[in-house]
Coordinates of N, CA and C in Angstrom, one line a residue:
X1 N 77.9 92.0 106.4 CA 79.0 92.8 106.0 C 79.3 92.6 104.5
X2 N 79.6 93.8 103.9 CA 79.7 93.2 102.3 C 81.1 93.2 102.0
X3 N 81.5 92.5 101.0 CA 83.2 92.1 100.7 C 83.0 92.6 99.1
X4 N 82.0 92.9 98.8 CA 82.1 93.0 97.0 C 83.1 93.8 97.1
X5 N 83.6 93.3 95.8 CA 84.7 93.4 95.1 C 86.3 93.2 95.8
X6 N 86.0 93.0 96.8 CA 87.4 92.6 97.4 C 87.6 91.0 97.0
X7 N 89.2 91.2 97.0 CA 89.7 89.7 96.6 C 90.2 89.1 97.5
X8 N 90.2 87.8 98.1 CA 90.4 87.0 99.8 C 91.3 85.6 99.1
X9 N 92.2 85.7 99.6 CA 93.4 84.0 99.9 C 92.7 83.9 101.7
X10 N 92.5 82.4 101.6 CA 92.5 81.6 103.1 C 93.2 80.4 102.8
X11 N 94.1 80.1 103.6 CA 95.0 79.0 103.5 C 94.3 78.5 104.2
X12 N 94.4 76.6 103.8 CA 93.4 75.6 104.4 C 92.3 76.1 104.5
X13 N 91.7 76.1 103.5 CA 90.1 76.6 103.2 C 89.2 75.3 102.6
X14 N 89.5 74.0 102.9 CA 88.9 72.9 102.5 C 87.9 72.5 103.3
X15 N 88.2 73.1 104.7 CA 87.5 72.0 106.0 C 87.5 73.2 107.1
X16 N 87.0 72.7 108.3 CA 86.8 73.7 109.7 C 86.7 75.0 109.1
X17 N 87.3 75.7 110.0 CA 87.7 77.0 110.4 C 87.6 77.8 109.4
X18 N 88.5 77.3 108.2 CA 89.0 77.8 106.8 C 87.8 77.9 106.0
X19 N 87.6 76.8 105.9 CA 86.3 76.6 104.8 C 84.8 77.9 105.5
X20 N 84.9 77.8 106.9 CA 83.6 78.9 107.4 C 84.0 80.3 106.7
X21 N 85.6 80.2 107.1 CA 85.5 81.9 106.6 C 85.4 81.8 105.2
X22 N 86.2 81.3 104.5 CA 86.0 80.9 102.9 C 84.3 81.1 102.3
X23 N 83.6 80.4 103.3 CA 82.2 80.4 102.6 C 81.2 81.5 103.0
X24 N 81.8 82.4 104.3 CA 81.4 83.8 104.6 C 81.9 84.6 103.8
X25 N 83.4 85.0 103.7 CA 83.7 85.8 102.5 C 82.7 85.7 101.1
X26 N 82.8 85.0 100.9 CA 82.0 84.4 99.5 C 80.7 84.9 99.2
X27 N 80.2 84.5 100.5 CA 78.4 85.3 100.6 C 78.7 86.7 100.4
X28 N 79.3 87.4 101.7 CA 79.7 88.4 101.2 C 79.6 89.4 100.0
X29 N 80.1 88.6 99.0 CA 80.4 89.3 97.7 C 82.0 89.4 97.1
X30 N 83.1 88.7 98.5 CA 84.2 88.6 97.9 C 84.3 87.2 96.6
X31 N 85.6 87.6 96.0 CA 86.4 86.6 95.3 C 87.1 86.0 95.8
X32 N 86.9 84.6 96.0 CA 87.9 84.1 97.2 C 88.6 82.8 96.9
X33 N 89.9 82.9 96.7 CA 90.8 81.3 96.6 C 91.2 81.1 98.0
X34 N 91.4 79.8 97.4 CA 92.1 79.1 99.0 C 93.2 77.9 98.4
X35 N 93.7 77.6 99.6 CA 94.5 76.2 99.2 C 94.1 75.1 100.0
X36 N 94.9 74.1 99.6 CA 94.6 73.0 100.5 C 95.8 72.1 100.2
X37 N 95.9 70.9 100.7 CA 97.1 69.9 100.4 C 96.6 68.5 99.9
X38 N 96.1 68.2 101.2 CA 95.4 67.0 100.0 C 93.8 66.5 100.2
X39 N 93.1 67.1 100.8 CA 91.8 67.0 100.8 C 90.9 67.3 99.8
X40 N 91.4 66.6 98.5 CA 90.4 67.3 97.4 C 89.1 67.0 97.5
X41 N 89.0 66.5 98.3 CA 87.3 65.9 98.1 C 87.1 67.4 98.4
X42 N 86.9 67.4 100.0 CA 86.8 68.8 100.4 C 87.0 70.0 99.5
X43 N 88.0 70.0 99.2 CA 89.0 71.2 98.2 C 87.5 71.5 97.4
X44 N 87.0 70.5 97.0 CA 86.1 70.3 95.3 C 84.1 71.1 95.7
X45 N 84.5 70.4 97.4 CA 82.8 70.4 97.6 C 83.3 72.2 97.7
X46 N 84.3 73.0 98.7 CA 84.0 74.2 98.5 C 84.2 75.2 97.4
X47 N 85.0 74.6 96.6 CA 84.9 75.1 95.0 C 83.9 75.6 94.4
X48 N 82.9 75.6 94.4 CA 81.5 76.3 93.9 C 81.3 78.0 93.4
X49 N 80.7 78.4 92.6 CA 80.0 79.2 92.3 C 81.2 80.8 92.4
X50 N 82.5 80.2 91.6 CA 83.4 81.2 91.5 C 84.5 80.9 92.6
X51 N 84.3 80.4 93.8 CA 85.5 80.4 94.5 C 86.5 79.1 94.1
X52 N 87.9 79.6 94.2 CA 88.5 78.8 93.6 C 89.5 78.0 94.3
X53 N 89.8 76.7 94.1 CA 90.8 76.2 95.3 C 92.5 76.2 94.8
X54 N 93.4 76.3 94.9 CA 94.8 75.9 94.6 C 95.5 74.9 95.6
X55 N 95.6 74.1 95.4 CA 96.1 72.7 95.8 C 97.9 72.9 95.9
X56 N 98.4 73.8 96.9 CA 99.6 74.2 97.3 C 100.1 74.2 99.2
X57 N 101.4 73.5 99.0 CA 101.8 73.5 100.6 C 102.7 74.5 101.1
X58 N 101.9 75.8 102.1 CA 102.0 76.9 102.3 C 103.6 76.6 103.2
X59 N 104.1 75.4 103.4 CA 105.6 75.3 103.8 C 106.5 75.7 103.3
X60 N 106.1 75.6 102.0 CA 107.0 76.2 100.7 C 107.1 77.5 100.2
X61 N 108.0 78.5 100.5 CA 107.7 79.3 99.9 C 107.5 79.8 98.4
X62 N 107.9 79.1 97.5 CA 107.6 79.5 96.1 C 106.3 78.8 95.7
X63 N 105.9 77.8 96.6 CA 104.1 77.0 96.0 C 103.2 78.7 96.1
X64 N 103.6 79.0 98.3 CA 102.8 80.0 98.3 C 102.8 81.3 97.7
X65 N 104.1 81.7 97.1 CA 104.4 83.0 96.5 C 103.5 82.7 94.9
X66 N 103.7 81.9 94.8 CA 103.1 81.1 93.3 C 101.1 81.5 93.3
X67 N 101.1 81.0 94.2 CA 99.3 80.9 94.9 C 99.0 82.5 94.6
X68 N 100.0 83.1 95.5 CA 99.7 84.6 95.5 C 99.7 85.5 93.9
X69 N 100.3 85.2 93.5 CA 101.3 85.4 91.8 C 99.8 85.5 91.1
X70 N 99.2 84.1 90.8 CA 97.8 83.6 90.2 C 96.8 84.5 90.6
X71 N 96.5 84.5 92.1 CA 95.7 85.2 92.0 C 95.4 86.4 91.6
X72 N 96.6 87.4 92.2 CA 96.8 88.5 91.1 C 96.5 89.0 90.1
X73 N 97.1 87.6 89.5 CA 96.4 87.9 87.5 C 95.3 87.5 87.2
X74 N 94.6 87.2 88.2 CA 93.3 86.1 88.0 C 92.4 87.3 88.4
X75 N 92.2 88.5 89.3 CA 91.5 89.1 90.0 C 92.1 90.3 90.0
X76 N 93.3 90.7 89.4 CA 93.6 92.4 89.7 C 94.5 92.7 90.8
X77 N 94.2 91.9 92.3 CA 94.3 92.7 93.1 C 94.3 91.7 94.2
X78 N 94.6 91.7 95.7 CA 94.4 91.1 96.6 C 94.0 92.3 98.0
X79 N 93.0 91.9 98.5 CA 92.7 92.6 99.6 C 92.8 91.9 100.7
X80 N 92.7 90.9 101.0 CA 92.3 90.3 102.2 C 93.4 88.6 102.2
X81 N 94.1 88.8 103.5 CA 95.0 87.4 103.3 C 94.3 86.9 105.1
X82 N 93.9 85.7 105.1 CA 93.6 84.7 106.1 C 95.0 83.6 106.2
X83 N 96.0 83.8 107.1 CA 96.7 82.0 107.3 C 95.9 81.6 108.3
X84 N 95.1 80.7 107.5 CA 94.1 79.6 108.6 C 95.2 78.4 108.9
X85 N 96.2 77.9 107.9 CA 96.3 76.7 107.3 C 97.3 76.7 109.1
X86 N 96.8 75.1 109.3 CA 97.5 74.8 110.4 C 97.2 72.8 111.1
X87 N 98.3 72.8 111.7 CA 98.2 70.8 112.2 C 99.2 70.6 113.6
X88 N 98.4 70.1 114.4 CA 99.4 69.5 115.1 C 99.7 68.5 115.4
X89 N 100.3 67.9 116.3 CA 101.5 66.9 116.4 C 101.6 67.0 118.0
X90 N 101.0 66.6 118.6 CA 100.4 66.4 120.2 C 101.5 65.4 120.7
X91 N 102.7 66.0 121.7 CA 103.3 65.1 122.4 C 104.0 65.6 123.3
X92 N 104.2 65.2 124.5 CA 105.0 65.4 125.5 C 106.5 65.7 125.0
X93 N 107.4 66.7 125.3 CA 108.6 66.9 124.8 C 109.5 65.8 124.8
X94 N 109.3 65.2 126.0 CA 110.3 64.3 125.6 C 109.9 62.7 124.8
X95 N 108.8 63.2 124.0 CA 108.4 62.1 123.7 C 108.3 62.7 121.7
X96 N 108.2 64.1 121.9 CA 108.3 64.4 120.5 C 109.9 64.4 119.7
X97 N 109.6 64.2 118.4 CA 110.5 64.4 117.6 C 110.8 65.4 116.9
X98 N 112.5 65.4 116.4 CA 112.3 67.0 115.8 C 111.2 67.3 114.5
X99 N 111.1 66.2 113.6 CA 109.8 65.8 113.0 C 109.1 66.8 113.1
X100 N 108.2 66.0 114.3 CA 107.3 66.7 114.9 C 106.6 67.9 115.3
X101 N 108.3 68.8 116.2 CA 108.3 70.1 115.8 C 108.7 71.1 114.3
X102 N 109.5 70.4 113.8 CA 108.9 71.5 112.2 C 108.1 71.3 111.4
X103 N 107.2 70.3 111.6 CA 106.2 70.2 110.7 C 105.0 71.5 111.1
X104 N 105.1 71.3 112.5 CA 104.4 72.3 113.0 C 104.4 74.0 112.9
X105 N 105.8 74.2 113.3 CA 106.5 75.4 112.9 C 106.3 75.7 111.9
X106 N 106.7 74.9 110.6 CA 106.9 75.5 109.2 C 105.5 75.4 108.6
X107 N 104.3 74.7 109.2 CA 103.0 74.9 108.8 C 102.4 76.1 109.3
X108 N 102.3 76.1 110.6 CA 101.5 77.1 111.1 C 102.0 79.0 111.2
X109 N 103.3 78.9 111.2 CA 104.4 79.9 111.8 C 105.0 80.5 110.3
X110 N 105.8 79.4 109.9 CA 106.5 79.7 108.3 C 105.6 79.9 107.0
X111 N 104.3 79.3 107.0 CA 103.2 79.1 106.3 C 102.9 80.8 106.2
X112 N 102.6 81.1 107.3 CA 102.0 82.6 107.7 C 103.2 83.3 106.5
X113 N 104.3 83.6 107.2 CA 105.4 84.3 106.8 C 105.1 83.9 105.0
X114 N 105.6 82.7 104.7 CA 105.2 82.5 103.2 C 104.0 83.6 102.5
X115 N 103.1 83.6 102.8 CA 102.0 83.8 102.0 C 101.9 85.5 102.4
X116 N 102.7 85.2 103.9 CA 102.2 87.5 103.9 C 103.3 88.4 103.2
X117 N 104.5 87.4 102.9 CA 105.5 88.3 101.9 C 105.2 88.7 100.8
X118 N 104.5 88.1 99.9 CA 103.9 88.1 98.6 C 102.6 89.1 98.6
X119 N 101.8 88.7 99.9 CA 100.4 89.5 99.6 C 100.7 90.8 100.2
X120 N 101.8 90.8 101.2 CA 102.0 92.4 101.6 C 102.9 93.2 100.3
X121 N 103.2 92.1 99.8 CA 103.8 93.1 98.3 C 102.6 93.8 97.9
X122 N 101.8 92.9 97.1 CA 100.2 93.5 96.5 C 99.7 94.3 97.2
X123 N 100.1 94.3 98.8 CA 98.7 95.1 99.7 C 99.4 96.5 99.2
X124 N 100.8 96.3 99.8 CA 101.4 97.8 100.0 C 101.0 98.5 98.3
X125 N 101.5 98.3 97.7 CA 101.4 98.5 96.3 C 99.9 98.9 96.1
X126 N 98.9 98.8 96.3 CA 97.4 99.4 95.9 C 96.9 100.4 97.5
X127 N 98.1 100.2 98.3 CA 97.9 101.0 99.8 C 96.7 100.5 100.0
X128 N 96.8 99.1 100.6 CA 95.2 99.0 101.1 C 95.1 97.3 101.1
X129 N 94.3 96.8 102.4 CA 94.7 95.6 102.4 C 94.6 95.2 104.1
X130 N 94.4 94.2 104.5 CA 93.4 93.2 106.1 C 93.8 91.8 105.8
X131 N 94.6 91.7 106.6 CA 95.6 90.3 107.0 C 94.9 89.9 108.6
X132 N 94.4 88.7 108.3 CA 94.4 87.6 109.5 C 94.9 86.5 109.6
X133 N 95.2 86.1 110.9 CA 96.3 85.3 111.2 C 95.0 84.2 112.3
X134 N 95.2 83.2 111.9 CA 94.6 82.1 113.1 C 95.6 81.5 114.3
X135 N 95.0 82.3 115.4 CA 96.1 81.6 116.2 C 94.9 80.9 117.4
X136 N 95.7 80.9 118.2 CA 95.6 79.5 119.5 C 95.5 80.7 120.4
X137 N 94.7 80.1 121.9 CA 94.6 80.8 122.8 C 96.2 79.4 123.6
X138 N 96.6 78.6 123.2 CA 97.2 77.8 123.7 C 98.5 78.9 123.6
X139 N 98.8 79.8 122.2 CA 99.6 80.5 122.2 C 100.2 81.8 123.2
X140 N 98.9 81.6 124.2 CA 98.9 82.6 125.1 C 99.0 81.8 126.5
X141 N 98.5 80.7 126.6 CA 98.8 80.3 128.2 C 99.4 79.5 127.9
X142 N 100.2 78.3 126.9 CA 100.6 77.4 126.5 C 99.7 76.3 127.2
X143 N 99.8 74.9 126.3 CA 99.4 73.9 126.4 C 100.4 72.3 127.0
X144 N 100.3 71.7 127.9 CA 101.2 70.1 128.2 C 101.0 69.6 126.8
X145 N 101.9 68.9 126.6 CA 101.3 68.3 125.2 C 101.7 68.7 123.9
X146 N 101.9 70.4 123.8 CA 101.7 71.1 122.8 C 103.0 71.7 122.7
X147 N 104.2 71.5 123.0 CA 105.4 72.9 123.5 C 105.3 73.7 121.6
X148 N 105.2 72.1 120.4 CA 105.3 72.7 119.5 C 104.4 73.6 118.9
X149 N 103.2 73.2 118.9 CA 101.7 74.2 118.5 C 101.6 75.1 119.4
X150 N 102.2 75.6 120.8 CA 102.2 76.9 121.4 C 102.8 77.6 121.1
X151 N 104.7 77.2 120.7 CA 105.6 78.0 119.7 C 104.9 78.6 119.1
X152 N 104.4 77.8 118.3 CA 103.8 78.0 116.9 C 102.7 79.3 116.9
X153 N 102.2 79.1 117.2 CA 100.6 80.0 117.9 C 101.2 81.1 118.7
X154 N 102.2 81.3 119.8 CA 102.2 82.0 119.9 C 103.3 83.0 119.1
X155 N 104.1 82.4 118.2 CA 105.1 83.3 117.2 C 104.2 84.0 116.5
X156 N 103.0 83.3 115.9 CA 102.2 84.0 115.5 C 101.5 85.0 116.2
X157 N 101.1 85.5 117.1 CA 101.3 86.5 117.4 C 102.0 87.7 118.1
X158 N 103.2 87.3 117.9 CA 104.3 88.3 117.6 C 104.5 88.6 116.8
X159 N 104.7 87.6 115.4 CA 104.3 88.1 113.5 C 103.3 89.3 113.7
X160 N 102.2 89.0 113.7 CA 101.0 90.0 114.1 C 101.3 91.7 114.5
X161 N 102.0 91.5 115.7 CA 101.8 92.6 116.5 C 103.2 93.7 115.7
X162 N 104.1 92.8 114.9 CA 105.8 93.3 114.4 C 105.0 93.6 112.8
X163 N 104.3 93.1 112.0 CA 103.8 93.5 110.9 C 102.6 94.6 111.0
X164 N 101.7 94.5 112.0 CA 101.1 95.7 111.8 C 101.5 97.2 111.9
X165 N 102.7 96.5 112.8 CA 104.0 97.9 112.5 C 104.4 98.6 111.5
X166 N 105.1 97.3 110.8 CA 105.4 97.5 109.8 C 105.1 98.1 108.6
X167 N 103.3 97.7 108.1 CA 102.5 97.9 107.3 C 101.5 98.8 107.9
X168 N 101.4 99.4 108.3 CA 100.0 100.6 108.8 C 100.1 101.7 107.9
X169 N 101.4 102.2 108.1 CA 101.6 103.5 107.3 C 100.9 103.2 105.5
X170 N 100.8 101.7 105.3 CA 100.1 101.3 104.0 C 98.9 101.5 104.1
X171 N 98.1 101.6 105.2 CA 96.7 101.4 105.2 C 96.4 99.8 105.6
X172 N 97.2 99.1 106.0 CA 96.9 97.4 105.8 C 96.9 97.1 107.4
X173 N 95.9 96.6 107.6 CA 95.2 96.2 109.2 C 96.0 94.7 109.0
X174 N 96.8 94.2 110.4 CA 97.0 93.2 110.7 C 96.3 92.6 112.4
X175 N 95.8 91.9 112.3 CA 94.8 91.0 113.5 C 95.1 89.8 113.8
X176 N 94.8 88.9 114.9 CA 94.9 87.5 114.9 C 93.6 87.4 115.9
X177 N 92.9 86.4 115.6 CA 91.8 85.3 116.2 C 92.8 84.5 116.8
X178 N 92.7 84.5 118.4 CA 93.3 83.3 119.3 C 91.8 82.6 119.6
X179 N 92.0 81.5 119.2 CA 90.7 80.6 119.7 C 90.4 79.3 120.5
X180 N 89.7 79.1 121.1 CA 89.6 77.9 122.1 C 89.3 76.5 121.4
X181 N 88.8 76.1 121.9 CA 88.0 74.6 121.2 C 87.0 75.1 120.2
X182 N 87.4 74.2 119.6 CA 86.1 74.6 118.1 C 85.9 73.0 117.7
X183 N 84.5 73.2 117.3 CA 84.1 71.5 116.7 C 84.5 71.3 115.6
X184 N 85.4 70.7 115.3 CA 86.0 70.8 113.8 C 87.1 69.2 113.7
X185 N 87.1 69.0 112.7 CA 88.6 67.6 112.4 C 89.5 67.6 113.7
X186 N 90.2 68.3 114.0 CA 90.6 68.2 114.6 C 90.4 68.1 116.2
X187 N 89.1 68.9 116.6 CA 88.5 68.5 118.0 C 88.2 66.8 118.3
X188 N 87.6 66.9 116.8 CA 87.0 65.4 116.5 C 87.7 64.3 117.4
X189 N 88.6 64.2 117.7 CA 89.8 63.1 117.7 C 89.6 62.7 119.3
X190 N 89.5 64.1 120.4 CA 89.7 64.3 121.4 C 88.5 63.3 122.0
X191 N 89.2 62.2 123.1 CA 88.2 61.4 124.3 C 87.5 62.1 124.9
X192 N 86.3 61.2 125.3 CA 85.2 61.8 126.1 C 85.9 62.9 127.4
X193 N 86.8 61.6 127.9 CA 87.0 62.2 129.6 C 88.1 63.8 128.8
X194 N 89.3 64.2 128.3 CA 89.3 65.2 127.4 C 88.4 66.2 127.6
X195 N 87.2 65.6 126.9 CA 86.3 66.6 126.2 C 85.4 67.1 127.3
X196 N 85.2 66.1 128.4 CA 84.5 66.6 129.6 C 85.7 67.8 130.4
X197 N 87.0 67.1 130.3 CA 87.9 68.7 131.1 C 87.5 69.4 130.6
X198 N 87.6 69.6 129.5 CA 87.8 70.7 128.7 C 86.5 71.4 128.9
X199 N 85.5 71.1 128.8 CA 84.1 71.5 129.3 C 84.0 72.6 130.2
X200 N 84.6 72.3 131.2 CA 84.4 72.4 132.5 C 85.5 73.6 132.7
X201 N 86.2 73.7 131.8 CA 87.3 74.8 132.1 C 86.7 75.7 131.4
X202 N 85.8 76.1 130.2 CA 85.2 76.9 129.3 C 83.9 77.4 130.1
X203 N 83.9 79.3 130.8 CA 83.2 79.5 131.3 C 81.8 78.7 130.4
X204 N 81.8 79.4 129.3 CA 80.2 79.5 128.7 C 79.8 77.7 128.3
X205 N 80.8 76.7 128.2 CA 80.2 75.6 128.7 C 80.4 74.9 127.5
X206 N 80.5 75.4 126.7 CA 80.4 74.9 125.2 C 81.9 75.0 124.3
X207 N 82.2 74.0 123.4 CA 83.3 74.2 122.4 C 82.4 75.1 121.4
X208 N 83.0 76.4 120.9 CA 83.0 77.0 119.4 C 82.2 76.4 118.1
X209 N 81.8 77.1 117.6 CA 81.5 76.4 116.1 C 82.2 77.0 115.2
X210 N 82.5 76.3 114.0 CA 83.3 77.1 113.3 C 82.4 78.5 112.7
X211 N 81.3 78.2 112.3 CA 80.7 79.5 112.1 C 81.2 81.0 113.1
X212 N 81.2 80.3 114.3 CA 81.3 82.1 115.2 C 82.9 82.2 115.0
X213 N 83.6 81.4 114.6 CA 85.2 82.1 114.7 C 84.9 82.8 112.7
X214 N 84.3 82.2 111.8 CA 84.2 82.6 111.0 C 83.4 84.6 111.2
X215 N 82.5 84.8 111.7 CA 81.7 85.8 112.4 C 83.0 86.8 112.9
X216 N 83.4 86.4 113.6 CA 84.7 87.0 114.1 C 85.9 87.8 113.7
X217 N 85.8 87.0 112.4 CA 87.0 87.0 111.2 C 86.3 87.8 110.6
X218 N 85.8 87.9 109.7 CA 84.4 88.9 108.7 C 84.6 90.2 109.3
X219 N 83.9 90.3 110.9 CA 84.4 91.9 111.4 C 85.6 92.4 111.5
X220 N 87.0 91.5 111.8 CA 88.0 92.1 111.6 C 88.5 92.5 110.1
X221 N 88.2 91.7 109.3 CA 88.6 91.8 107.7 C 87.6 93.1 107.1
X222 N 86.4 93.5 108.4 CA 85.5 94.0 107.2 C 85.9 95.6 107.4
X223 N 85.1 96.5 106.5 CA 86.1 98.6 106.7 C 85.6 98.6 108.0
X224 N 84.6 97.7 109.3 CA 84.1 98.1 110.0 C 85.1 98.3 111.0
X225 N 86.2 97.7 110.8 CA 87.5 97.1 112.0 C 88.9 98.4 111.5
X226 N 88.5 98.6 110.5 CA 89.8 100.1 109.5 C 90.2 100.7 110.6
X227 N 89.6 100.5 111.9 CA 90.7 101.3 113.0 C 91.4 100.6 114.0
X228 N 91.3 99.3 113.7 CA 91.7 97.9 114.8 C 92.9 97.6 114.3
X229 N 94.2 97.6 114.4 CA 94.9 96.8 114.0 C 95.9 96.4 115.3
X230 N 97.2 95.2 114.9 CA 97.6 94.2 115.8 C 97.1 93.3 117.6
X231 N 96.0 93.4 116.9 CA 95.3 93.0 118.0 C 95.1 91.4 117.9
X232 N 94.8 91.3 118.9 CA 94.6 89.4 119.3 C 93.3 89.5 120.1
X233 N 92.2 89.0 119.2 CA 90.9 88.8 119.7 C 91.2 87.3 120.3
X234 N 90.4 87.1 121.5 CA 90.0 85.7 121.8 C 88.9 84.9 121.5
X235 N 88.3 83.9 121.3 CA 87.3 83.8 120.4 C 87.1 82.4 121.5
X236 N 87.1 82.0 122.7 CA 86.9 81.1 123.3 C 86.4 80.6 124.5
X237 N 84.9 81.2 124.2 CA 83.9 81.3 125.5 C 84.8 81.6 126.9
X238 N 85.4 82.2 126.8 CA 86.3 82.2 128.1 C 87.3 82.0 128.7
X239 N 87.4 80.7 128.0 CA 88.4 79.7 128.3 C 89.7 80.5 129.0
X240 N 90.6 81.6 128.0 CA 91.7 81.9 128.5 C 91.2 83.2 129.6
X241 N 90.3 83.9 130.5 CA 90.0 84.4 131.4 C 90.8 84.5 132.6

């Protein structure tokens, strides 16, 4: 699918998820920034050959309005916004802290909101413009463990479903990727016995790679999807069935 000349923001575009779509866009033919927080190593290796990173925390909304601002002047234009950027904080409710829950919230949930105020200015304004949202299939059945990252995951897709509302009459597609296990940093972590449930609950048998959630993302952002909007693809061999 070609992206020439479209211009792409992916938040947390250093590592996993972010970085696949980041380096699909790119082939593509888009122009594509990202941010990151503190992974410069990462940040630097995907930096290459025009794509550029901004080292901002999408919690904030003037870092991310700022992010958005740059690119603008840097590229003309924004077509394509990705909030990949996301972390959790795994604990039994009565074992989490409130901590715990806004770090999560205001990354995954407030993060989004941050960055689509700014680029839905630019979208509306050139009438044109494909917003993706990364969410969780946890956001749809919820997760033990997770009360905060299901909030989270599933607010986002109610953001989704209330903005494509919003913005259609612009021409601007809003979508969300709900996804299962993916092999990525954060899978990483998870114990064998874990990793064998989890197995076993996934018709197709297998955790994700970040490449196919990247695959996934591409056709919704690409003119191929111009009639798809507030929809919630599942991207997780099964899993939520």
């Amino acid at each position: 699918m070609s992206f020439q000349d479209k211009v792409a923001i992916v938040s947390g575009g250093s590592r996993g998820i972010g970085r696949a779509i980041v380096q699909a866009l790119a082939a593509g033919g888009a122009r594509v920034a990202f941010t990151y927080v503190q992974n410069k190593a990462g940040a630097d290796e995907v930096a290459q050959n025009g794509i550029v990173a901004y080292q901002a925390d999408v919690t904030s909304f003037e870092q991310a309005k700022d992010v958005v601002k740059q690119v603008k002047e840097k590229f003309g234009r924004i077509d394509i916004l990705v909030n990949n950027a996301g972390i959790t904080r795994d604990k039994l409710i009565l074992r989490m802290s409130e901590k715990d829950w806004d770090d999560v919230i205001d990354t995954n949930l407030k993060g989004a909101f941050n960055l689509s105020k700014p680029a839905v200015a630019a979208m509306v304004s050139q009438r044109s413009g494909a917003i993706l949202n990364i969410t969780s299939i946890s956001g749809i059945v919820g997760m033990p463990g997770q009360v905060n990252y299901s909030s989270s995951k599933a607010g986002m897709i109610g953001f989704t479903k209330a903005l494509a509302k919003e913005v259609a009459k612009a021409n601007i597609t809003v979508n969300a990727l709900a996804l299962g296990f993916v092999e990525t940093d954060m899978t990483a972590v998870l114990n064998e016995e874990y990793r064998k449930k989890a197995l076993e609950m996934i018709p197709l048998g297998r955790f994700g790679q970040a490449e196919n959630m990247a695959d996934a993302a591409l056709f919704l952002l690409s003119e191929k999807a111009n009639y798809i909007t507030g929809q919630v693809i599942q991207v997780d061999g099964g899993l939520a069935i």
